């Protein structure tokens, strides 16, 4: 993006800790807005792509690779070096699923791309083997997938574009204080993140149902795969939940068995979902099945990626695990982005933490909070171009009081943005 | 996704036209909602990735390939056959930009993937040469890019997953009536589309500024490239516009010349933008430039993809050309999707048309309209699982009256959903 | 190569055994030639690329994949279906070897290509997982290579060109008799194979030295890797042997240790080599080493492919394990070729068997035998266009007598060409 | 292959000319051998793969890329930098040939790999665009191939392995004298080259027939493609020539037309071939054709690579344009190898020049000459480990006299080995 020397200078030692001056104005704007509360709106739509959905696999692999690179950089150099691994592609394989068996004909191909620092002061780094290994380790979470036989992984990760690196380097001497970075790093792009709180009941039902299916329920129903997509539409007081769930052929003997698995799953999921809501719930599983034509949603591995379904990073769930067209969303792909420098990723996470804190600490006075944060390239990430906080107040609540509280919470999180990096690297934040 | 024979049966002749029974209930829900109108909210954020942004290149190529395949299928078989070409990857090249010159060291690599019908009744189709040619033709719009030397294209488009095709085939006999499809096609997935109307002033400023830079202004300032990203943040009565615009080295002699180009561009864009708003506008172009360190946003081709920036489909602008975190958005990648059968794409477009029609025909009574439409796999696409219409009424407007009007408009568009296919194939709809 | 229907018809059941008419004339030409016997020529050059040489890895993988496909076809259909997997590419990785350690930075990438029958009567076959698995299993023979971490495998094997398949199919009904084929299959190409017998002493030294280094010696000297290249040049009564042998860093502590390994290896190899010859032998190992500049032939995996050395099929040893510029050679890549139909491969093997039989059975009357066999497309493979046998007779030997014997041996092997297929599939023939 | 710093130091300026000490002994061994002259042997086999054969395309592209890189390096740095581009892969496309038309369904994919210096003193070089452009320019020689639509090119050329580069660098200061190198460069590998002279009549017929078909004859018969394979087998006084020649569908109206083209071609080729021999010649063109089943060797582009036939470097013709199992051959792939440093390539060419010079200057006294040259890594390339010259003398010729002459010629060529580099770079030597 700029005329720059091709020498990639990367410091191998963390710089000394310096006092970070408190930034006074952070362009925080807190306002009260009117809205029909979501629960009173007649319709609500919520979607969650489960961990085995091709887009979620892409996200999961992207994030696992970034975390593994962070770990390698930290171990060797005491700090996180430049990388973005948010461009992989899960290319669907070919399979021949059958009751009582089936086989994978062509493996799922995972093509890692993106950019990373591959050499420091003449020492070449094992970025490629680290990335490939992280991918294989991540894929081990799918119990019916044989990582040795059912996937191929290729790594085309290249060196980052040079001006970004240069920019990043220049910034480091100004204000970095520890391996996880601190509040006065400068933004390397102009982008935004956003989130909201709290979850609506419909959202909780959607989110928790998938977690249940791919968590606790698996022990009871190993016949179900991990490629689970949950769609909830609430109309007035009723939630229609539609689940597409890949079934695993070798655990299912025939159509009757399949039918009984679907029925048991339906019962269990409904039981679980009702813990999160008072709405009536109807549930439809694998709607396209048709026993008369022999059409079942059957797989070998529990993943539709085995048979032609491709996945990409950033096209699935937002950072809070959901796709919510009635809520603020960012287009930014968070998975795989550098957790030290990528403002889009960091602001998405931070906005979520802010909104949740504001609502939680308000004791019911703030019913809904929306947070949106915009960076400007070259400006400290703790001092965004705009930090917009919108509060929907409970009837009778004192906006002036809670305005101050929200401002303080927001201000404090911006001062502590380094926590985002820390928690991501430690694996304490999910981003999809 | 299912047990299915591997024979791909595709009818080579359009089926005879049948009467399409009018669907009475379409699950349309029109409601009035309260909101603080966007113009009265203190903050607003809007982004547009210009046509040369790597993500927009991905979208543009995906859509061009889909359109070319549609054309081939229509010419040979009288109907659009199954395909989805929404999975390409623009892999950044390497370049050495210089004032008065510069050169591309490694070309931009465009890897086409996705699925398409590649053979019909034993006749193999030139899907690959058609796709590659469409890509190269599309890339000719970038005047400083030499399609022969600066890009490589590879095509890994494979056959679609079989159950989808089977499903599609089964459905065709039920209700298709013409090459562009008609209202009683059945949905092949459970997904949603959404949009809103009208554009806010900030949105218009953002959208029209990029169009101006990559349109009318180019004749005056050929030094500017096509990779243009426009970010607008409005705080109260002022819009801060930030533009990152790749400059073209061979048209610029030195740093002084560069500076004068930026200044002239700034003046021109501000002049143009003020046509769309009464807000004050400030404009910042290429904020990361730093003459003292020789840092300029300089390129050979006018595209940052020449030097390490990658692009993916579906991560940029939504169907209305913008990224709008204060508005309903869908995650669905529209570009490259089959315009006959992909409900996510079709509903995004349809929702946009509905919202605009409702607002336009309301004579100021409906101030804002949000439309969200959800399909269910196996159900006619003209009869969605949910079609949610939210109206924000002008003070004193009669909701009952405009409720009926909005319902009728919505109902009518669902009956005429085939128009979406028709207009996409004819190139009359942009999707990013 | 021809206008042909795209339907790939492949019979799933072996055809019934038919009587194979004995072919009378097979264009066998036996002649006596004059020559200075190799042992009396002043100079002789012989080379062997060891099993870990990148070209040999390519050959080994190609053959392993072909054998695995044969096995799959035989198990499912009772016969070997069309395939040629002789086009893989071993793309060198990047490594950072060190004494006492070292690591692989980028894995060795093995790109399988070629053609195979991937679908039979609508049943899709696991050709891709079979090929990938065969590759990984093959690579397990390198003890310092971690198959899970140090290689990536990708499979781009496609369907064969159609006329060949059609031709092959058409032929089958004429004369096939068992799964391994029989003598009246028709040739699918115009190509030749050739070989000779016996090995000269220099050849034996070259061949057996590598086998020793990568066999028996490994237990004593695990510090030595498998990438071993042996070059022998004999001048009059002295053989100069040059060996390049990759050493394994983690088994070697420093330069002194390295030196002692080389010295022990030298002693052992010389001891072993003298069993095969009365010539004097000098031996030079890793000639480019230079302790003063820190230049050692050190690796992590024992394979130079870990660090930038690429390999291709068919560029290394001929079918008898050697490269012999003083002997007849064929350019045909045998590894990975279909052992049922590929005449180049089959004739190379057959020629070797013929030449050896002729010499062995002649009781010293035939000193050297050269055999070259040429097919013609469409003609039975047991009835070649030409089968040239050249005999160099011992002084006083009766050519007329041994001419008849050689003719009979040759004639008999052509009648039993099916043995080639059988032995290849059973893993009883090496081809490189 | 060794522990080496990763810094690639490459001098940007040619070093000053130094006196090159004449090497006295070059291990040249000239001997006289007995043999039955080839013309008196009963059988002879010769093959030539024409320029459009997939393996020849691979060779041609590899050499074109190397020449283009040489040119770039010479223009920028005054010397040829390290590269080897001998590892490309021509992956067959898919086509649907027809009389009067036909179309390419999937393009031929040319995957460039190998190694090259990509950066010098911080300046990154356009090696990738140079290589891709050279490939496309090379492919323009096939008149029925549309380079824009019928091929895709991808470049995966990487940096060379480091010790080779280091070695190369170290050597340069010792003895280089000009851009084309000179006689005291040190060998970077232990490998050999070989050749012979003169061509036999059968060899001439084979070679010249292909040159005629792809040369002068094309103007008369544009219906013939460039993928031409010529196989000659001589038995006693008769040459059986078999030609496979791809025909171009759009120039041929039907089977009758095709038949007449084959007949005219047969007549013309026979007419031409008889200029080179007194042997009787029979000719068979496209033996697998079968009008009754509609089987013709028909193509869209004149190349079988359009429909599934793959090509690799180094598996086709040897440096003298032929495959000759009755002659000394080297396995070394010459095409694409660095013409300054790759001893295998240089010795193949040099051996050919030596053999031809010896025969030509002997005035009929030397009937056949075989030359084989072996390098040793680290030793000057003008002082090989062995240079073996075998002469088959005319009856009555004075070996002692011609021995000296042959020695002198050989010795002189070794002193002038830099001519090889020069002529290759200038495009005055063909290598396949």
mmCIF file of C-alpha atoms in Angstrom, chain A residues 76 94-95 103-107 109 124-129 132-133 136-137 140 147-149 152-154 307, chain C residues 76 94-95 103-107 109 124-129 132-133 136-137 140 147-149 152-154 307:
data_model
loop_
_atom_site.group_PDB
_atom_site.id
_atom_site.type_symbol
_atom_site.label_atom_id
_atom_site.label_comp_id
_atom_site.label_asym_id
_atom_site.label_seq_id
_atom_site.Cartn_x
_atom_site.Cartn_y
_atom_site.Cartn_z
ATOM 1 C CA UNK A 76 10.187 -16.901 20.981
ATOM 2 C CA UNK A 94 -17.072 -35.882 -1.740
ATOM 3 C CA UNK A 95 -18.641 -38.625 0.293
ATOM 4 C CA UNK A 103 -17.106 -43.544 3.174
ATOM 5 C CA UNK A 104 -15.353 -40.311 2.328
ATOM 6 C CA UNK A 105 -14.358 -40.345 -1.351
ATOM 7 C CA UNK A 106 -12.441 -37.092 -1.496
ATOM 8 C CA UNK A 107 -11.242 -35.387 1.689
ATOM 9 C CA UNK A 109 -9.557 -29.597 1.726
ATOM 10 C CA UNK A 124 13.100 -18.334 9.710
ATOM 11 C CA UNK A 125 10.078 -19.425 11.736
ATOM 12 C CA UNK A 126 8.015 -22.633 11.539
ATOM 13 C CA UNK A 127 4.852 -20.624 10.835
ATOM 14 C CA UNK A 128 3.676 -23.155 8.280
ATOM 15 C CA UNK A 129 4.033 -26.295 10.378
ATOM 16 C CA UNK A 132 -1.024 -26.809 9.806
ATOM 17 C CA UNK A 133 -0.673 -28.516 13.135
ATOM 18 C CA UNK A 136 -5.341 -30.610 12.516
ATOM 19 C CA UNK A 137 -5.553 -30.305 16.287
ATOM 20 C CA UNK A 140 -9.947 -33.377 16.204
ATOM 21 C CA UNK A 147 -8.056 -36.198 10.700
ATOM 22 C CA UNK A 148 -5.499 -38.475 9.097
ATOM 23 C CA UNK A 149 -7.779 -39.619 6.268
ATOM 24 C CA UNK A 152 -6.082 -32.394 3.575
ATOM 25 C CA UNK A 153 -4.498 -29.150 4.657
ATOM 26 C CA UNK A 154 -2.420 -26.812 2.568
ATOM 27 C CA UNK A 307 -19.925 -33.568 0.435
ATOM 28 C CA UNK C 76 -14.564 -54.069 -5.736
ATOM 29 C CA UNK C 94 11.691 -25.225 4.154
ATOM 30 C CA UNK C 95 13.672 -26.363 7.152
ATOM 31 C CA UNK C 103 12.817 -27.998 12.761
ATOM 32 C CA UNK C 104 10.733 -28.138 9.607
ATOM 33 C CA UNK C 105 9.391 -24.668 8.838
ATOM 34 C CA UNK C 106 7.214 -25.515 5.862
ATOM 35 C CA UNK C 107 6.221 -29.092 5.138
ATOM 36 C CA UNK C 109 4.093 -30.766 -0.262
ATOM 37 C CA UNK C 124 -18.450 -43.095 -6.843
ATOM 38 C CA UNK C 125 -15.166 -44.526 -5.599
ATOM 39 C CA UNK C 126 -12.887 -43.359 -2.764
ATOM 40 C CA UNK C 127 -9.984 -42.942 -5.193
ATOM 41 C CA UNK C 128 -8.859 -39.760 -3.515
ATOM 42 C CA UNK C 129 -8.776 -40.993 0.077
ATOM 43 C CA UNK C 132 -3.773 -39.919 -0.076
ATOM 44 C CA UNK C 133 -3.666 -42.712 2.423
ATOM 45 C CA UNK C 136 1.070 -41.221 3.818
ATOM 46 C CA UNK C 137 1.631 -44.913 4.434
ATOM 47 C CA UNK C 140 6.213 -43.716 6.927
ATOM 48 C CA UNK C 147 4.019 -37.831 8.470
ATOM 49 C CA UNK C 148 1.499 -35.904 10.524
ATOM 50 C CA UNK C 149 3.572 -32.708 10.691
ATOM 51 C CA UNK C 152 1.059 -32.094 3.247
ATOM 52 C CA UNK C 153 -0.677 -34.083 0.549
ATOM 53 C CA UNK C 154 -3.118 -32.827 -2.012
ATOM 54 C CA UNK C 307 14.567 -27.700 2.176
#
